[in-house]
Amino acid sequence: MARPVPFGFTPQEWERYEKFVPDVPEEAVAQIIHEYGCADLENDLLQEAYLGTAKGVRTFDATKGTKEGAERQWVFFSALHAAQAVRRKERRDSSRVVGRLWNGLIEFSKSEHHTPRVMGDRDEDRSALTSFRNRAAAAAFVGVAVLEVPTGDGEREIVERMTAARCEIGLAQALGDLSERRKEMLRLCFAEGQSVKDAAATRGEKGYRAELVEFHRAVNLVAARLEGMGFDGLPPFPPEADGTLLRETSSTSSGSLPTKP
Amino acid sequence: MNRPVRADPAVDAMIDAEVAVALRPYEAEGYYTAEELDELRHMMRIVLRTHPTAVHLLEQLGPRIAPGESGKEDVRAFNGMLTRVKRAEGE
């Protein structure tokens, strides 16, 4: 009788999963403990990190990242996300805003790729790092930007409504007159935590590649507006971002990118 | 590749500086509470310390590691370049 495969994996998925354990979940937990000093939660964090690793293996789409290490990157941030959820549960004051910040940043981290150059040019590297950290922070902001405003009377709902109110002007400018299609795409990807592939399947109108192009155009437009609001000297999602999925998609040439409103 | 950036106080200082600049617009606009900003700061530090793109760039921009002892420096690339120069000069 064949040995049952854990997590309902196919034999191929199991083989890929075994490549990542125990290194990936342990590294994710080590990072959380290093940053937050929560060593007392180590066992719980590890348990969730293993589940996150399994989820990462199952959800990785090889068409999304063909670069070396792309799968490990995806799986690592899945593990980190799962482990981080445990830490947030332990905190009385964890909020949906913080959850959305994490979701936005993790989704960005899973999908963002860069082509390292062998010989470094310090000016180019400096610019690439500036661009990377701006886009990372903006991804978390977009995550909050599409947070639905709760209507309840509990303390947490009131705090979230206040957060939404604080963000109102900025968010209205950033997301203002986006088309319904684009808003829906951002909502599915950042608020509901779906991958672009899943969002494309949910909408059922276009294929994954076409939706991916649409997703990047929407995010670019939001980023250009954030720049217009004085977020930084560099746009959070510059079209010249080297090696991103945006660049890998031939139909999103720089000529078709939206201009700053 | 997905390994954390090397443990080095100078690189840690670079990460803190990058995070501080990245968060400044959000602090100034008052979009987040102090607690939410603090959480975002933690997350950004983790991402900069572990994301392959950031790790690569931080290591390129960080201080060079001095060789621990003489004779340990890898000079193969330099020797190769020297050979090509000598060939080009007709030696």
JSON list of C-alpha atoms in Angstrom, two decimals, chain A residues 10-227:
[
{"chain": "A", "resi": 10, "resn": "THR", "atom": "CA", "xyz": [0.93, 15.04, -4.79]},
{"chain": "A", "resi": 11, "resn": "PRO", "atom": "CA", "xyz": [4.23, 13.12, -4.84]},
{"chain": "A", "resi": 12, "resn": "GLN", "atom": "CA", "xyz": [5.77, 15.98, -6.87]},
{"chain": "A", "resi": 13, "resn": "GLU", "atom": "CA", "xyz": [4.65, 18.58, -4.35]},
{"chain": "A", "resi": 14, "resn": "TRP", "atom": "CA", "xyz": [5.97, 16.42, -1.52]},
{"chain": "A", "resi": 15, "resn": "GLU", "atom": "CA", "xyz": [9.35, 16.20, -3.23]},
{"chain": "A", "resi": 16, "resn": "ARG", "atom": "CA", "xyz": [9.48, 20.00, -3.57]},
{"chain": "A", "resi": 17, "resn": "TYR", "atom": "CA", "xyz": [8.32, 20.46, 0.05]},
{"chain": "A", "resi": 18, "resn": "GLU", "atom": "CA", "xyz": [11.14, 18.26, 1.32]},
{"chain": "A", "resi": 19, "resn": "LYS", "atom": "CA", "xyz": [13.67, 20.57, -0.35]},
{"chain": "A", "resi": 20, "resn": "PHE", "atom": "CA", "xyz": [12.55, 23.41, 1.91]},
{"chain": "A", "resi": 21, "resn": "VAL", "atom": "CA", "xyz": [12.24, 21.77, 5.33]},
{"chain": "A", "resi": 22, "resn": "PRO", "atom": "CA", "xyz": [13.51, 22.32, 7.92]},
{"chain": "A", "resi": 23, "resn": "ASP", "atom": "CA", "xyz": [15.56, 25.28, 6.62]},
{"chain": "A", "resi": 24, "resn": "VAL", "atom": "CA", "xyz": [12.79, 27.59, 5.43]},
{"chain": "A", "resi": 25, "resn": "PRO", "atom": "CA", "xyz": [10.39, 27.39, 8.42]},
{"chain": "A", "resi": 26, "resn": "GLU", "atom": "CA", "xyz": [13.29, 27.60, 10.88]},
{"chain": "A", "resi": 27, "resn": "GLU", "atom": "CA", "xyz": [14.74, 30.63, 9.12]},
{"chain": "A", "resi": 28, "resn": "ALA", "atom": "CA", "xyz": [11.34, 32.37, 9.07]},
{"chain": "A", "resi": 29, "resn": "VAL", "atom": "CA", "xyz": [10.83, 31.74, 12.79]},
{"chain": "A", "resi": 30, "resn": "ALA", "atom": "CA", "xyz": [14.39, 32.86, 13.59]},
{"chain": "A", "resi": 31, "resn": "GLN", "atom": "CA", "xyz": [13.72, 36.16, 11.82]},
{"chain": "A", "resi": 32, "resn": "ILE", "atom": "CA", "xyz": [10.51, 36.78, 13.77]},
{"chain": "A", "resi": 33, "resn": "ILE", "atom": "CA", "xyz": [12.18, 35.95, 17.07]},
{"chain": "A", "resi": 34, "resn": "HIS", "atom": "CA", "xyz": [15.15, 38.15, 16.16]},
{"chain": "A", "resi": 35, "resn": "GLU", "atom": "CA", "xyz": [12.90, 41.08, 15.39]},
{"chain": "A", "resi": 36, "resn": "TYR", "atom": "CA", "xyz": [10.25, 40.73, 18.07]},
{"chain": "A", "resi": 37, "resn": "GLY", "atom": "CA", "xyz": [12.09, 38.79, 20.78]},
{"chain": "A", "resi": 38, "resn": "CYS", "atom": "CA", "xyz": [9.23, 36.31, 21.23]},
{"chain": "A", "resi": 39, "resn": "ALA", "atom": "CA", "xyz": [11.25, 33.14, 21.84]},
{"chain": "A", "resi": 40, "resn": "ASP", "atom": "CA", "xyz": [8.53, 31.82, 24.18]},
{"chain": "A", "resi": 41, "resn": "LEU", "atom": "CA", "xyz": [6.30, 31.30, 21.12]},
{"chain": "A", "resi": 42, "resn": "GLU", "atom": "CA", "xyz": [8.90, 29.33, 19.19]},
{"chain": "A", "resi": 43, "resn": "ASN", "atom": "CA", "xyz": [7.00, 26.01, 19.07]},
{"chain": "A", "resi": 44, "resn": "ASP", "atom": "CA", "xyz": [3.75, 27.61, 17.93]},
{"chain": "A", "resi": 45, "resn": "LEU", "atom": "CA", "xyz": [5.59, 29.75, 15.40]},
{"chain": "A", "resi": 46, "resn": "LEU", "atom": "CA", "xyz": [7.41, 26.73, 13.99]},
{"chain": "A", "resi": 47, "resn": "GLN", "atom": "CA", "xyz": [4.21, 24.73, 13.67]},
{"chain": "A", "resi": 48, "resn": "GLU", "atom": "CA", "xyz": [2.57, 27.50, 11.66]},
{"chain": "A", "resi": 49, "resn": "ALA", "atom": "CA", "xyz": [5.72, 28.13, 9.65]},
{"chain": "A", "resi": 50, "resn": "TYR", "atom": "CA", "xyz": [5.69, 24.49, 8.50]},
{"chain": "A", "resi": 51, "resn": "LEU", "atom": "CA", "xyz": [2.05, 24.89, 7.45]},
{"chain": "A", "resi": 52, "resn": "GLY", "atom": "CA", "xyz": [2.97, 28.13, 5.69]},
{"chain": "A", "resi": 53, "resn": "THR", "atom": "CA", "xyz": [5.78, 26.32, 3.89]},
{"chain": "A", "resi": 54, "resn": "ALA", "atom": "CA", "xyz": [3.32, 23.68, 2.71]},
{"chain": "A", "resi": 55, "resn": "LYS", "atom": "CA", "xyz": [0.93, 26.39, 1.54]},
{"chain": "A", "resi": 56, "resn": "GLY", "atom": "CA", "xyz": [3.78, 28.12, -0.29]},
{"chain": "A", "resi": 57, "resn": "VAL", "atom": "CA", "xyz": [4.69, 24.91, -2.11]},
{"chain": "A", "resi": 58, "resn": "ARG", "atom": "CA", "xyz": [1.09, 24.38, -3.13]},
{"chain": "A", "resi": 59, "resn": "THR", "atom": "CA", "xyz": [0.45, 27.96, -4.28]},
{"chain": "A", "resi": 60, "resn": "PHE", "atom": "CA", "xyz": [3.72, 28.62, -6.11]},
{"chain": "A", "resi": 61, "resn": "ASP", "atom": "CA", "xyz": [3.14, 29.09, -9.80]},
{"chain": "A", "resi": 62, "resn": "ALA", "atom": "CA", "xyz": [6.18, 28.28, -11.89]},
{"chain": "A", "resi": 63, "resn": "THR", "atom": "CA", "xyz": [5.05, 30.69, -14.61]},
{"chain": "A", "resi": 64, "resn": "LYS", "atom": "CA", "xyz": [5.27, 33.49, -12.04]},
{"chain": "A", "resi": 65, "resn": "GLY", "atom": "CA", "xyz": [8.89, 33.19, -11.20]},
{"chain": "A", "resi": 66, "resn": "THR", "atom": "CA", "xyz": [11.29, 31.36, -13.42]},
{"chain": "A", "resi": 67, "resn": "LYS", "atom": "CA", "xyz": [14.36, 32.93, -11.89]},
{"chain": "A", "resi": 68, "resn": "GLU", "atom": "CA", "xyz": [16.62, 30.85, -9.71]},
{"chain": "A", "resi": 69, "resn": "GLY", "atom": "CA", "xyz": [15.43, 30.92, -6.14]},
{"chain": "A", "resi": 70, "resn": "ALA", "atom": "CA", "xyz": [11.97, 32.28, -7.01]},
{"chain": "A", "resi": 71, "resn": "GLU", "atom": "CA", "xyz": [10.19, 29.29, -5.49]},
{"chain": "A", "resi": 72, "resn": "ARG", "atom": "CA", "xyz": [12.25, 29.44, -2.29]},
{"chain": "A", "resi": 73, "resn": "GLN", "atom": "CA", "xyz": [11.48, 33.16, -2.01]},
{"chain": "A", "resi": 74, "resn": "TRP", "atom": "CA", "xyz": [7.74, 32.50, -2.41]},
{"chain": "A", "resi": 75, "resn": "VAL", "atom": "CA", "xyz": [7.77, 29.64, 0.09]},
{"chain": "A", "resi": 76, "resn": "PHE", "atom": "CA", "xyz": [9.88, 31.56, 2.62]},
{"chain": "A", "resi": 77, "resn": "PHE", "atom": "CA", "xyz": [7.51, 34.53, 2.71]},
{"chain": "A", "resi": 78, "resn": "SER", "atom": "CA", "xyz": [4.52, 32.17, 2.93]},
{"chain": "A", "resi": 79, "resn": "ALA", "atom": "CA", "xyz": [6.13, 30.58, 5.99]},
{"chain": "A", "resi": 80, "resn": "LEU", "atom": "CA", "xyz": [6.96, 33.99, 7.46]},
{"chain": "A", "resi": 81, "resn": "HIS", "atom": "CA", "xyz": [3.38, 35.15, 6.95]},
{"chain": "A", "resi": 82, "resn": "ALA", "atom": "CA", "xyz": [1.91, 32.08, 8.60]},
{"chain": "A", "resi": 83, "resn": "ALA", "atom": "CA", "xyz": [4.26, 32.32, 11.58]},
{"chain": "A", "resi": 84, "resn": "GLN", "atom": "CA", "xyz": [3.62, 36.03, 11.96]},
{"chain": "A", "resi": 85, "resn": "ALA", "atom": "CA", "xyz": [-0.12, 35.39, 12.16]},
{"chain": "A", "resi": 86, "resn": "VAL", "atom": "CA", "xyz": [0.50, 33.41, 15.39]},
{"chain": "A", "resi": 87, "resn": "ARG", "atom": "CA", "xyz": [2.40, 36.30, 16.92]},
{"chain": "A", "resi": 88, "resn": "ARG", "atom": "CA", "xyz": [-0.41, 38.69, 16.08]},
{"chain": "A", "resi": 89, "resn": "LYS", "atom": "CA", "xyz": [-3.01, 36.39, 17.62]},
{"chain": "A", "resi": 90, "resn": "GLU", "atom": "CA", "xyz": [-1.04, 36.48, 20.85]},
{"chain": "A", "resi": 91, "resn": "ARG", "atom": "CA", "xyz": [-1.34, 40.23, 21.01]},
{"chain": "A", "resi": 92, "resn": "ARG", "atom": "CA", "xyz": [-4.56, 41.59, 22.45]},
{"chain": "A", "resi": 93, "resn": "ASP", "atom": "CA", "xyz": [-4.39, 44.72, 20.33]},
{"chain": "A", "resi": 94, "resn": "SER", "atom": "CA", "xyz": [-3.74, 43.11, 16.97]},
{"chain": "A", "resi": 95, "resn": "SER", "atom": "CA", "xyz": [-5.83, 44.85, 14.38]},
{"chain": "A", "resi": 96, "resn": "ARG", "atom": "CA", "xyz": [-6.99, 44.31, 10.83]},
{"chain": "A", "resi": 97, "resn": "VAL", "atom": "CA", "xyz": [-4.90, 47.32, 9.81]},
{"chain": "A", "resi": 98, "resn": "VAL", "atom": "CA", "xyz": [-1.74, 45.55, 10.92]},
{"chain": "A", "resi": 99, "resn": "GLY", "atom": "CA", "xyz": [-2.96, 42.39, 9.21]},
{"chain": "A", "resi": 100, "resn": "ARG", "atom": "CA", "xyz": [-3.44, 44.32, 5.98]},
{"chain": "A", "resi": 101, "resn": "LEU", "atom": "CA", "xyz": [0.00, 45.88, 6.31]},
{"chain": "A", "resi": 102, "resn": "TRP", "atom": "CA", "xyz": [1.47, 42.40, 6.56]},
{"chain": "A", "resi": 103, "resn": "ASN", "atom": "CA", "xyz": [-0.59, 41.03, 3.70]},
{"chain": "A", "resi": 104, "resn": "GLY", "atom": "CA", "xyz": [0.44, 43.84, 1.37]},
{"chain": "A", "resi": 105, "resn": "LEU", "atom": "CA", "xyz": [4.10, 43.58, 2.23]},
{"chain": "A", "resi": 106, "resn": "ILE", "atom": "CA", "xyz": [4.20, 39.79, 2.04]},
{"chain": "A", "resi": 107, "resn": "GLU", "atom": "CA", "xyz": [2.43, 39.72, -1.30]},
{"chain": "A", "resi": 108, "resn": "PHE", "atom": "CA", "xyz": [4.97, 42.22, -2.62]},
{"chain": "A", "resi": 109, "resn": "SER", "atom": "CA", "xyz": [7.87, 40.22, -1.18]},
{"chain": "A", "resi": 110, "resn": "LYS", "atom": "CA", "xyz": [6.68, 36.95, -2.70]},
{"chain": "A", "resi": 111, "resn": "SER", "atom": "CA", "xyz": [6.33, 38.35, -6.22]},
{"chain": "A", "resi": 112, "resn": "GLU", "atom": "CA", "xyz": [9.13, 40.89, -6.43]},
{"chain": "A", "resi": 113, "resn": "HIS", "atom": "CA", "xyz": [12.15, 39.70, -8.35]},
{"chain": "A", "resi": 114, "resn": "HIS", "atom": "CA", "xyz": [15.39, 41.37, -9.21]},
{"chain": "A", "resi": 115, "resn": "THR", "atom": "CA", "xyz": [18.15, 40.43, -11.58]},
{"chain": "A", "resi": 116, "resn": "PRO", "atom": "CA", "xyz": [21.42, 40.82, -9.69]},
{"chain": "A", "resi": 117, "resn": "ARG", "atom": "CA", "xyz": [24.27, 42.25, -11.67]},
{"chain": "A", "resi": 118, "resn": "VAL", "atom": "CA", "xyz": [27.69, 40.73, -11.27]},
{"chain": "A", "resi": 119, "resn": "MET", "atom": "CA", "xyz": [29.62, 43.97, -11.31]},
{"chain": "A", "resi": 120, "resn": "GLY", "atom": "CA", "xyz": [28.01, 46.51, -9.00]},
{"chain": "A", "resi": 121, "resn": "ASP", "atom": "CA", "xyz": [27.61, 50.15, -9.89]},
{"chain": "A", "resi": 122, "resn": "ARG", "atom": "CA", "xyz": [27.07, 51.90, -6.59]},
{"chain": "A", "resi": 123, "resn": "ASP", "atom": "CA", "xyz": [24.81, 54.61, -8.00]},
{"chain": "A", "resi": 124, "resn": "GLU", "atom": "CA", "xyz": [22.57, 52.05, -9.68]},
{"chain": "A", "resi": 125, "resn": "ASP", "atom": "CA", "xyz": [22.51, 49.85, -6.60]},
{"chain": "A", "resi": 126, "resn": "ARG", "atom": "CA", "xyz": [21.71, 52.85, -4.42]},
{"chain": "A", "resi": 127, "resn": "SER", "atom": "CA", "xyz": [18.83, 53.79, -6.69]},
{"chain": "A", "resi": 128, "resn": "ALA", "atom": "CA", "xyz": [17.57, 50.18, -6.84]},
{"chain": "A", "resi": 129, "resn": "LEU", "atom": "CA", "xyz": [17.59, 49.91, -3.03]},
{"chain": "A", "resi": 130, "resn": "THR", "atom": "CA", "xyz": [15.73, 53.22, -2.66]},
{"chain": "A", "resi": 131, "resn": "SER", "atom": "CA", "xyz": [13.17, 52.04, -5.16]},
{"chain": "A", "resi": 132, "resn": "PHE", "atom": "CA", "xyz": [12.80, 48.64, -3.49]},
{"chain": "A", "resi": 133, "resn": "ARG", "atom": "CA", "xyz": [12.15, 50.01, 0.00]},
{"chain": "A", "resi": 134, "resn": "ASN", "atom": "CA", "xyz": [9.74, 52.65, -1.29]},
{"chain": "A", "resi": 135, "resn": "ARG", "atom": "CA", "xyz": [7.73, 50.07, -3.19]},
{"chain": "A", "resi": 136, "resn": "ALA", "atom": "CA", "xyz": [7.74, 47.74, -0.17]},
{"chain": "A", "resi": 137, "resn": "ALA", "atom": "CA", "xyz": [6.33, 50.48, 2.09]},
{"chain": "A", "resi": 138, "resn": "ALA", "atom": "CA", "xyz": [3.79, 51.51, -0.57]},
{"chain": "A", "resi": 139, "resn": "ALA", "atom": "CA", "xyz": [2.61, 47.91, -0.98]},
{"chain": "A", "resi": 140, "resn": "ALA", "atom": "CA", "xyz": [1.68, 47.86, 2.72]},
{"chain": "A", "resi": 141, "resn": "PHE", "atom": "CA", "xyz": [-0.13, 51.20, 2.25]},
{"chain": "A", "resi": 142, "resn": "VAL", "atom": "CA", "xyz": [-2.13, 49.88, -0.69]},
{"chain": "A", "resi": 143, "resn": "GLY", "atom": "CA", "xyz": [-3.06, 46.90, 1.50]},
{"chain": "A", "resi": 144, "resn": "VAL", "atom": "CA", "xyz": [-4.59, 49.30, 4.03]},
{"chain": "A", "resi": 145, "resn": "ALA", "atom": "CA", "xyz": [-6.03, 51.48, 1.28]},
{"chain": "A", "resi": 146, "resn": "VAL", "atom": "CA", "xyz": [-8.44, 48.75, 0.27]},
{"chain": "A", "resi": 147, "resn": "LEU", "atom": "CA", "xyz": [-9.42, 47.80, 3.81]},
{"chain": "A", "resi": 148, "resn": "GLU", "atom": "CA", "xyz": [-13.17, 47.73, 4.11]},
{"chain": "A", "resi": 149, "resn": "VAL", "atom": "CA", "xyz": [-14.46, 50.01, 6.82]},
{"chain": "A", "resi": 150, "resn": "PRO", "atom": "CA", "xyz": [-16.12, 48.00, 9.61]},
{"chain": "A", "resi": 151, "resn": "THR", "atom": "CA", "xyz": [-19.50, 49.06, 10.90]},
{"chain": "A", "resi": 152, "resn": "GLY", "atom": "CA", "xyz": [-19.57, 47.41, 14.35]},
{"chain": "A", "resi": 153, "resn": "ASP", "atom": "CA", "xyz": [-19.50, 49.20, 17.70]},
{"chain": "A", "resi": 154, "resn": "GLY", "atom": "CA", "xyz": [-16.68, 47.20, 19.27]},
{"chain": "A", "resi": 155, "resn": "GLU", "atom": "CA", "xyz": [-13.47, 48.87, 20.37]},
{"chain": "A", "resi": 156, "resn": "ARG", "atom": "CA", "xyz": [-11.53, 47.31, 17.48]},
{"chain": "A", "resi": 157, "resn": "GLU", "atom": "CA", "xyz": [-14.06, 48.43, 14.87]},
{"chain": "A", "resi": 158, "resn": "ILE", "atom": "CA", "xyz": [-13.98, 51.99, 16.22]},
{"chain": "A", "resi": 159, "resn": "VAL", "atom": "CA", "xyz": [-10.16, 52.05, 16.03]},
{"chain": "A", "resi": 160, "resn": "GLU", "atom": "CA", "xyz": [-10.30, 50.78, 12.45]},
{"chain": "A", "resi": 161, "resn": "ARG", "atom": "CA", "xyz": [-12.87, 53.40, 11.50]},
{"chain": "A", "resi": 162, "resn": "MET", "atom": "CA", "xyz": [-10.54, 56.07, 12.89]},
{"chain": "A", "resi": 163, "resn": "THR", "atom": "CA", "xyz": [-7.69, 54.64, 10.84]},
{"chain": "A", "resi": 164, "resn": "ALA", "atom": "CA", "xyz": [-9.85, 54.67, 7.75]},
{"chain": "A", "resi": 165, "resn": "ALA", "atom": "CA", "xyz": [-10.82, 58.27, 8.45]},
{"chain": "A", "resi": 166, "resn": "ARG", "atom": "CA", "xyz": [-7.18, 59.30, 8.81]},
{"chain": "A", "resi": 167, "resn": "CYS", "atom": "CA", "xyz": [-6.40, 57.62, 5.51]},
{"chain": "A", "resi": 168, "resn": "GLU", "atom": "CA", "xyz": [-9.44, 58.98, 3.75]},
{"chain": "A", "resi": 169, "resn": "ILE", "atom": "CA", "xyz": [-7.93, 61.91, 1.86]},
{"chain": "A", "resi": 170, "resn": "GLY", "atom": "CA", "xyz": [-4.82, 60.03, 0.82]},
{"chain": "A", "resi": 171, "resn": "LEU", "atom": "CA", "xyz": [-6.75, 56.98, -0.19]},
{"chain": "A", "resi": 172, "resn": "ALA", "atom": "CA", "xyz": [-9.36, 58.97, -2.07]},
{"chain": "A", "resi": 173, "resn": "GLN", "atom": "CA", "xyz": [-6.57, 60.58, -4.09]},
{"chain": "A", "resi": 174, "resn": "ALA", "atom": "CA", "xyz": [-4.69, 57.35, -4.64]},
{"chain": "A", "resi": 175, "resn": "LEU", "atom": "CA", "xyz": [-7.65, 55.17, -5.53]},
{"chain": "A", "resi": 176, "resn": "GLY", "atom": "CA", "xyz": [-10.10, 57.89, -6.56]},
{"chain": "A", "resi": 177, "resn": "ASP", "atom": "CA", "xyz": [-11.28, 57.40, -10.10]},
{"chain": "A", "resi": 178, "resn": "LEU", "atom": "CA", "xyz": [-9.80, 54.01, -10.82]},
{"chain": "A", "resi": 179, "resn": "SER", "atom": "CA", "xyz": [-12.11, 51.92, -12.93]},
{"chain": "A", "resi": 180, "resn": "GLU", "atom": "CA", "xyz": [-14.28, 49.37, -11.17]},
{"chain": "A", "resi": 181, "resn": "ARG", "atom": "CA", "xyz": [-12.24, 46.60, -12.81]},
{"chain": "A", "resi": 182, "resn": "ARG", "atom": "CA", "xyz": [-9.01, 47.93, -11.37]},
{"chain": "A", "resi": 183, "resn": "LYS", "atom": "CA", "xyz": [-10.49, 48.55, -7.95]},
{"chain": "A", "resi": 184, "resn": "GLU", "atom": "CA", "xyz": [-11.79, 45.02, -7.90]},
{"chain": "A", "resi": 185, "resn": "MET", "atom": "CA", "xyz": [-8.39, 43.67, -8.87]},
{"chain": "A", "resi": 186, "resn": "LEU", "atom": "CA", "xyz": [-6.65, 45.63, -6.08]},
{"chain": "A", "resi": 187, "resn": "ARG", "atom": "CA", "xyz": [-9.30, 44.57, -3.61]},
{"chain": "A", "resi": 188, "resn": "LEU", "atom": "CA", "xyz": [-8.96, 40.90, -4.51]},
{"chain": "A", "resi": 189, "resn": "CYS", "atom": "CA", "xyz": [-5.17, 40.99, -4.37]},
{"chain": "A", "resi": 190, "resn": "PHE", "atom": "CA", "xyz": [-4.57, 43.23, -1.38]},
{"chain": "A", "resi": 191, "resn": "ALA", "atom": "CA", "xyz": [-7.73, 43.03, 0.73]},
{"chain": "A", "resi": 192, "resn": "GLU", "atom": "CA", "xyz": [-8.65, 39.40, 0.16]},
{"chain": "A", "resi": 193, "resn": "GLY", "atom": "CA", "xyz": [-5.11, 38.17, -0.13]},
{"chain": "A", "resi": 194, "resn": "GLN", "atom": "CA", "xyz": [-5.60, 36.43, -3.46]},
{"chain": "A", "resi": 195, "resn": "SER", "atom": "CA", "xyz": [-2.73, 35.95, -5.85]},
{"chain": "A", "resi": 196, "resn": "VAL", "atom": "CA", "xyz": [-3.13, 37.55, -9.26]},
{"chain": "A", "resi": 197, "resn": "LYS", "atom": "CA", "xyz": [-3.71, 34.11, -10.71]},
{"chain": "A", "resi": 198, "resn": "ASP", "atom": "CA", "xyz": [-6.53, 33.41, -8.23]},
{"chain": "A", "resi": 199, "resn": "ALA", "atom": "CA", "xyz": [-8.00, 36.86, -8.82]},
{"chain": "A", "resi": 200, "resn": "ALA", "atom": "CA", "xyz": [-7.99, 36.20, -12.57]},
{"chain": "A", "resi": 201, "resn": "ALA", "atom": "CA", "xyz": [-9.83, 32.93, -11.97]},
{"chain": "A", "resi": 202, "resn": "THR", "atom": "CA", "xyz": [-12.33, 34.67, -9.65]},
{"chain": "A", "resi": 203, "resn": "ARG", "atom": "CA", "xyz": [-13.11, 37.31, -12.25]},
{"chain": "A", "resi": 204, "resn": "GLY", "atom": "CA", "xyz": [-13.19, 34.76, -15.03]},
{"chain": "A", "resi": 205, "resn": "GLU", "atom": "CA", "xyz": [-13.00, 37.37, -17.80]},
{"chain": "A", "resi": 206, "resn": "LYS", "atom": "CA", "xyz": [-9.40, 37.29, -18.95]},
{"chain": "A", "resi": 207, "resn": "GLY", "atom": "CA", "xyz": [-6.46, 34.96, -18.66]},
{"chain": "A", "resi": 208, "resn": "TYR", "atom": "CA", "xyz": [-3.76, 35.18, -16.02]},
{"chain": "A", "resi": 209, "resn": "ARG", "atom": "CA", "xyz": [-1.26, 37.06, -18.18]},
{"chain": "A", "resi": 210, "resn": "ALA", "atom": "CA", "xyz": [-3.78, 39.71, -19.22]},
{"chain": "A", "resi": 211, "resn": "GLU", "atom": "CA", "xyz": [-4.90, 40.17, -15.62]},
{"chain": "A", "resi": 212, "resn": "LEU", "atom": "CA", "xyz": [-1.28, 40.40, -14.47]},
{"chain": "A", "resi": 213, "resn": "VAL", "atom": "CA", "xyz": [-0.73, 43.26, -16.93]},
{"chain": "A", "resi": 214, "resn": "GLU", "atom": "CA", "xyz": [-3.90, 44.96, -15.67]},
{"chain": "A", "resi": 215, "resn": "PHE", "atom": "CA", "xyz": [-2.78, 44.48, -12.06]},
{"chain": "A", "resi": 216, "resn": "HIS", "atom": "CA", "xyz": [0.59, 46.11, -12.66]},
{"chain": "A", "resi": 217, "resn": "ARG", "atom": "CA", "xyz": [-1.00, 49.02, -14.53]},
{"chain": "A", "resi": 218, "resn": "ALA", "atom": "CA", "xyz": [-3.38, 49.63, -11.63]},
{"chain": "A", "resi": 219, "resn": "VAL", "atom": "CA", "xyz": [-0.59, 49.47, -9.05]},
{"chain": "A", "resi": 220, "resn": "ASN", "atom": "CA", "xyz": [1.56, 51.75, -11.20]},
{"chain": "A", "resi": 221, "resn": "LEU", "atom": "CA", "xyz": [-1.20, 54.29, -11.41]},
{"chain": "A", "resi": 222, "resn": "VAL", "atom": "CA", "xyz": [-1.72, 54.25, -7.64]},
{"chain": "A", "resi": 223, "resn": "ALA", "atom": "CA", "xyz": [2.02, 54.56, -7.16]},
{"chain": "A", "resi": 224, "resn": "ALA", "atom": "CA", "xyz": [2.21, 57.54, -9.51]},
{"chain": "A", "resi": 225, "resn": "ARG", "atom": "CA", "xyz": [-0.54, 59.22, -7.53]},
{"chain": "A", "resi": 226, "resn": "LEU", "atom": "CA", "xyz": [1.25, 58.51, -4.27]},
{"chain": "A", "resi": 227, "resn": "GLU", "atom": "CA", "xyz": [4.28, 60.16, -5.75]}
]
